[in-house]
mmCIF file of C-alpha atoms in Angstrom:
data_model
loop_
_atom_site.group_PDB
_atom_site.id
_atom_site.type_symbol
_atom_site.label_atom_id
_atom_site.label_comp_id
_atom_site.label_asym_id
_atom_site.label_seq_id
_atom_site.Cartn_x
_atom_site.Cartn_y
_atom_site.Cartn_z
ATOM 1 C CA UNK A 1 -67.648 -7.690 38.869
ATOM 2 C CA UNK A 2 -68.507 -5.820 35.670
ATOM 3 C CA UNK A 3 -65.852 -3.271 36.530
ATOM 4 C CA UNK A 4 -63.143 -5.937 36.775
ATOM 5 C CA UNK A 5 -64.206 -7.422 33.477
ATOM 6 C CA UNK A 6 -63.983 -4.082 31.694
ATOM 7 C CA UNK A 7 -60.583 -3.421 33.310
ATOM 8 C CA UNK A 8 -59.381 -6.851 32.263
ATOM 9 C CA UNK A 9 -60.626 -6.269 28.734
ATOM 10 C CA UNK A 10 -58.934 -2.846 28.641
ATOM 11 C CA UNK A 11 -55.670 -4.344 29.907
ATOM 12 C CA UNK A 12 -55.851 -7.173 27.371
ATOM 13 C CA UNK A 13 -56.600 -4.637 24.621
ATOM 14 C CA UNK A 14 -53.587 -2.528 25.678
ATOM 15 C CA UNK A 15 -51.281 -5.583 25.651
ATOM 16 C CA UNK A 16 -52.610 -6.550 22.210
ATOM 17 C CA UNK A 17 -52.073 -3.027 20.837
ATOM 18 C CA UNK A 18 -48.541 -2.896 22.210
ATOM 19 C CA UNK A 19 -47.765 -6.274 20.638
ATOM 20 C CA UNK A 20 -49.196 -5.211 17.280
ATOM 21 C CA UNK A 21 -47.306 -1.924 17.201
ATOM 22 C CA UNK A 22 -44.073 -3.540 18.325
ATOM 23 C CA UNK A 23 -43.778 -1.545 21.519
ATOM 24 C CA UNK A 24 -41.856 -3.173 24.318
ATOM 25 C CA UNK A 25 -40.973 -2.227 27.832
ATOM 26 C CA UNK A 26 -37.283 -1.798 26.990
ATOM 27 C CA UNK A 27 -35.900 1.723 27.029
ATOM 28 C CA UNK A 28 -36.160 3.701 23.810
ATOM 29 C CA UNK A 29 -32.932 3.797 21.819
ATOM 30 C CA UNK A 30 -31.088 7.086 21.828
ATOM 31 C CA UNK A 31 -30.155 8.372 18.401
ATOM 32 C CA UNK A 32 -26.441 8.476 17.746
ATOM 33 C CA UNK A 33 -25.166 11.874 16.693
ATOM 34 C CA UNK A 34 -24.067 12.115 13.090
ATOM 35 C CA UNK A 35 -20.675 13.548 12.513
ATOM 36 C CA UNK A 36 -20.463 16.080 9.718
ATOM 37 C CA UNK A 37 -17.169 16.561 7.976
ATOM 38 C CA UNK A 38 -16.273 20.184 7.262
ATOM 39 C CA UNK A 39 -15.111 21.222 3.812
ATOM 40 C CA UNK A 40 -11.439 22.014 3.339
ATOM 41 C CA UNK A 41 -10.911 24.845 0.802
ATOM 42 C CA UNK A 42 -7.411 23.531 0.029
ATOM 43 C CA UNK A 43 -9.036 20.430 -1.493
ATOM 44 C CA UNK A 44 -11.194 22.384 -3.937
ATOM 45 C CA UNK A 45 -9.807 22.326 -7.472
ATOM 46 C CA UNK A 46 -9.292 25.606 -9.295
ATOM 47 C CA UNK A 47 -9.372 25.518 -13.077
ATOM 48 C CA UNK A 48 -7.118 28.326 -14.338
ATOM 49 C CA UNK A 49 -8.194 30.729 -17.082
ATOM 50 C CA UNK A 50 -5.040 29.889 -19.056
ATOM 51 C CA UNK A 51 -4.799 26.083 -18.806
ATOM 52 C CA UNK A 52 -1.256 25.265 -19.897
ATOM 53 C CA UNK A 53 1.093 22.426 -18.967
ATOM 54 C CA UNK A 54 2.627 24.593 -16.235
ATOM 55 C CA UNK A 55 -0.797 25.542 -14.853
ATOM 56 C CA UNK A 56 -1.849 21.862 -14.890
ATOM 57 C CA UNK A 57 1.334 20.926 -13.045
ATOM 58 C CA UNK A 58 0.905 23.651 -10.443
ATOM 59 C CA UNK A 59 -2.734 22.786 -9.619
ATOM 60 C CA UNK A 60 -2.246 19.005 -9.737
ATOM 61 C CA UNK A 61 0.739 19.110 -7.379
ATOM 62 C CA UNK A 62 -1.082 21.557 -5.093
ATOM 63 C CA UNK A 63 -4.091 19.226 -4.858
ATOM 64 C CA UNK A 64 -1.877 16.184 -4.224
ATOM 65 C CA UNK A 65 -0.054 18.067 -1.452
ATOM 66 C CA UNK A 66 -3.395 19.074 0.125
ATOM 67 C CA UNK A 67 -4.602 15.458 0.067
ATOM 68 C CA UNK A 68 -1.384 14.166 1.649
ATOM 69 C CA UNK A 69 -1.670 16.957 4.249
ATOM 70 C CA UNK A 70 -4.882 15.300 5.487
ATOM 71 C CA UNK A 71 -2.642 12.717 7.144
ATOM 72 C CA UNK A 72 -1.122 13.522 10.528
ATOM 73 C CA UNK A 73 2.632 13.942 10.008
ATOM 74 C CA UNK A 74 3.236 11.682 13.007
ATOM 75 C CA UNK A 75 1.966 8.600 11.117
ATOM 76 C CA UNK A 76 3.681 9.280 7.762
ATOM 77 C CA UNK A 77 6.940 7.359 7.426
ATOM 78 C CA UNK A 78 7.760 8.200 3.792
ATOM 79 C CA UNK A 79 6.152 9.710 0.684
ATOM 80 C CA UNK A 80 7.423 8.462 -2.661
ATOM 81 C CA UNK A 81 6.530 11.115 -5.238
ATOM 82 C CA UNK A 82 6.407 10.904 -9.002
ATOM 83 C CA UNK A 83 4.838 13.531 -11.215
ATOM 84 C CA UNK A 84 5.035 14.186 -14.916
ATOM 85 C CA UNK A 85 3.395 15.596 -17.983
ATOM 86 C CA UNK A 86 1.912 12.572 -19.766
ATOM 87 C CA UNK A 87 2.046 13.001 -23.536
ATOM 88 C CA UNK A 88 -1.007 12.684 -25.749
ATOM 89 C CA UNK A 89 -1.741 9.393 -27.467
ATOM 90 C CA UNK A 90 -3.929 8.558 -30.447
ATOM 91 C CA UNK A 91 -6.914 8.113 -28.097
ATOM 92 C CA UNK A 92 -6.306 10.671 -25.323
ATOM 93 C CA UNK A 93 -4.923 14.134 -24.790
ATOM 94 C CA UNK A 94 -1.917 15.048 -22.683
ATOM 95 C CA UNK A 95 -2.404 15.634 -18.960
ATOM 96 C CA UNK A 96 -0.384 16.175 -15.818
ATOM 97 C CA UNK A 97 -0.229 13.203 -13.471
ATOM 98 C CA UNK A 98 0.930 12.672 -9.891
ATOM 99 C CA UNK A 99 1.580 9.371 -8.136
ATOM 100 C CA UNK A 100 2.233 9.323 -4.396
ATOM 101 C CA UNK A 101 2.946 6.144 -2.469
ATOM 102 C CA UNK A 102 2.536 7.037 1.210
ATOM 103 C CA UNK A 103 4.061 4.664 3.751
ATOM 104 C CA UNK A 104 2.459 4.956 7.161
ATOM 105 C CA UNK A 105 3.521 3.707 10.557
ATOM 106 C CA UNK A 106 2.661 -0.021 10.451
ATOM 107 C CA UNK A 107 0.230 0.249 13.376
ATOM 108 C CA UNK A 108 -2.197 2.275 11.217
ATOM 109 C CA UNK A 109 -5.023 0.744 9.158
ATOM 110 C CA UNK A 110 -4.594 2.120 5.607
ATOM 111 C CA UNK A 111 -8.136 1.176 4.568
ATOM 112 C CA UNK A 112 -9.767 3.001 7.492
ATOM 113 C CA UNK A 113 -7.490 6.001 6.971
ATOM 114 C CA UNK A 114 -8.152 6.190 3.210
ATOM 115 C CA UNK A 115 -11.920 6.001 3.870
ATOM 116 C CA UNK A 116 -11.637 8.913 6.327
ATOM 117 C CA UNK A 117 -9.644 10.867 3.737
ATOM 118 C CA UNK A 118 -12.363 10.238 1.133
ATOM 119 C CA UNK A 119 -14.995 11.652 3.502
ATOM 120 C CA UNK A 120 -12.994 14.863 3.835
ATOM 121 C CA UNK A 121 -12.384 15.048 0.077
ATOM 122 C CA UNK A 122 -16.086 14.533 -0.684
ATOM 123 C CA UNK A 123 -17.041 17.196 1.879
ATOM 124 C CA UNK A 124 -14.856 19.566 -0.143
ATOM 125 C CA UNK A 125 -16.878 19.087 -3.329
ATOM 126 C CA UNK A 126 -15.418 15.974 -4.964
ATOM 127 C CA UNK A 127 -17.783 13.282 -6.274
ATOM 128 C CA UNK A 128 -17.208 9.570 -5.808
ATOM 129 C CA UNK A 129 -17.343 7.799 -9.166
ATOM 130 C CA UNK A 130 -16.442 4.275 -8.095
ATOM 131 C CA UNK A 131 -15.497 2.390 -4.958
ATOM 132 C CA UNK A 132 -14.423 -1.202 -4.460
ATOM 133 C CA UNK A 133 -12.844 -3.588 -2.041
ATOM 134 C CA UNK A 134 -10.973 -6.328 -3.841
ATOM 135 C CA UNK A 135 -10.387 -9.901 -2.637
ATOM 136 C CA UNK A 136 -6.986 -8.952 -1.188
ATOM 137 C CA UNK A 137 -8.457 -6.257 1.077
ATOM 138 C CA UNK A 138 -7.350 -3.250 -0.976
ATOM 139 C CA UNK A 139 -9.927 -0.434 -0.883
ATOM 140 C CA UNK A 140 -9.963 1.741 -4.026
ATOM 141 C CA UNK A 141 -12.016 4.900 -4.561
ATOM 142 C CA UNK A 142 -12.168 7.026 -7.705
ATOM 143 C CA UNK A 143 -13.350 10.636 -7.368
ATOM 144 C CA UNK A 144 -13.687 13.627 -9.667
ATOM 145 C CA UNK A 145 -13.314 17.251 -8.662
ATOM 146 C CA UNK A 146 -16.054 18.627 -10.906
ATOM 147 C CA UNK A 147 -19.149 17.362 -12.710
ATOM 148 C CA UNK A 148 -17.783 18.800 -15.974
ATOM 149 C CA UNK A 149 -15.175 16.314 -17.252
ATOM 150 C CA UNK A 150 -13.249 18.889 -19.291
ATOM 151 C CA UNK A 151 -12.324 20.833 -16.109
ATOM 152 C CA UNK A 152 -12.212 17.968 -13.620
ATOM 153 C CA UNK A 153 -9.259 16.394 -11.875
ATOM 154 C CA UNK A 154 -9.509 12.635 -11.435
ATOM 155 C CA UNK A 155 -8.308 11.057 -8.184
ATOM 156 C CA UNK A 156 -7.812 7.429 -7.307
ATOM 157 C CA UNK A 157 -7.072 6.795 -3.632
ATOM 158 C CA UNK A 158 -6.428 3.363 -2.193
ATOM 159 C CA UNK A 159 -5.604 1.824 1.138
ATOM 160 C CA UNK A 160 -3.453 -1.307 0.866
ATOM 161 C CA UNK A 161 -3.186 -3.688 3.843
ATOM 162 C CA UNK A 162 -1.760 -6.676 1.889
ATOM 163 C CA UNK A 163 1.766 -6.702 3.255
ATOM 164 C CA UNK A 164 2.014 -7.564 6.929
ATOM 165 C CA UNK A 165 3.881 -4.904 8.902
ATOM 166 C CA UNK A 166 3.357 -2.267 6.206
ATOM 167 C CA UNK A 167 0.624 0.311 5.851
ATOM 168 C CA UNK A 168 0.368 2.001 2.456
ATOM 169 C CA UNK A 169 -1.914 4.562 0.863
ATOM 170 C CA UNK A 170 -1.617 5.225 -2.855
ATOM 171 C CA UNK A 171 -2.753 8.472 -4.454
ATOM 172 C CA UNK A 172 -3.007 8.915 -8.223
ATOM 173 C CA UNK A 173 -4.159 12.283 -9.526
ATOM 174 C CA UNK A 174 -4.639 13.352 -13.145
ATOM 175 C CA UNK A 175 -5.392 16.825 -14.475
ATOM 176 C CA UNK A 176 -7.982 17.475 -17.144
ATOM 177 C CA UNK A 177 -6.654 17.001 -20.668
ATOM 178 C CA UNK A 178 -4.545 19.892 -21.871
ATOM 179 C CA UNK A 179 -5.739 21.806 -24.918
ATOM 180 C CA UNK A 180 -4.461 20.860 -28.331
#
């Protein structure tokens, strides 16, 4: 009988320890693999030695093209492109700006796609500065290409699902301020 009592006590102790530590008889969860996003050298900004209006235009348009190229051509319906040298004001210097309105096949989720684009852009060295989802469902992310503001391009990328039957991504890209 003493043997059964000690076995019963040991079993009770084991059950108590399992309960305290949270162990259960269910199978252990398997960790899900994390997916790393490779850097894309085409998305890395290059600040030219001679930063002129033409150099700002060239690099800003190149970066915008590389960002649009992240999208599979099969889902892009139309790209509306505007770019210009924005003149200096009393409170800011001149810069080169690009605006791209990208219409996608309506079956695509622009918010999910823009979030995937941001992952690729961040993997290529850009830093997220701000991110928000507004009440209408629009997802907006602001990123900078460099930690030094005087040589950094500023990107705002948004996915807009507001209009039924339309899928739109908007890209706004601004160069660093031009000298003088």
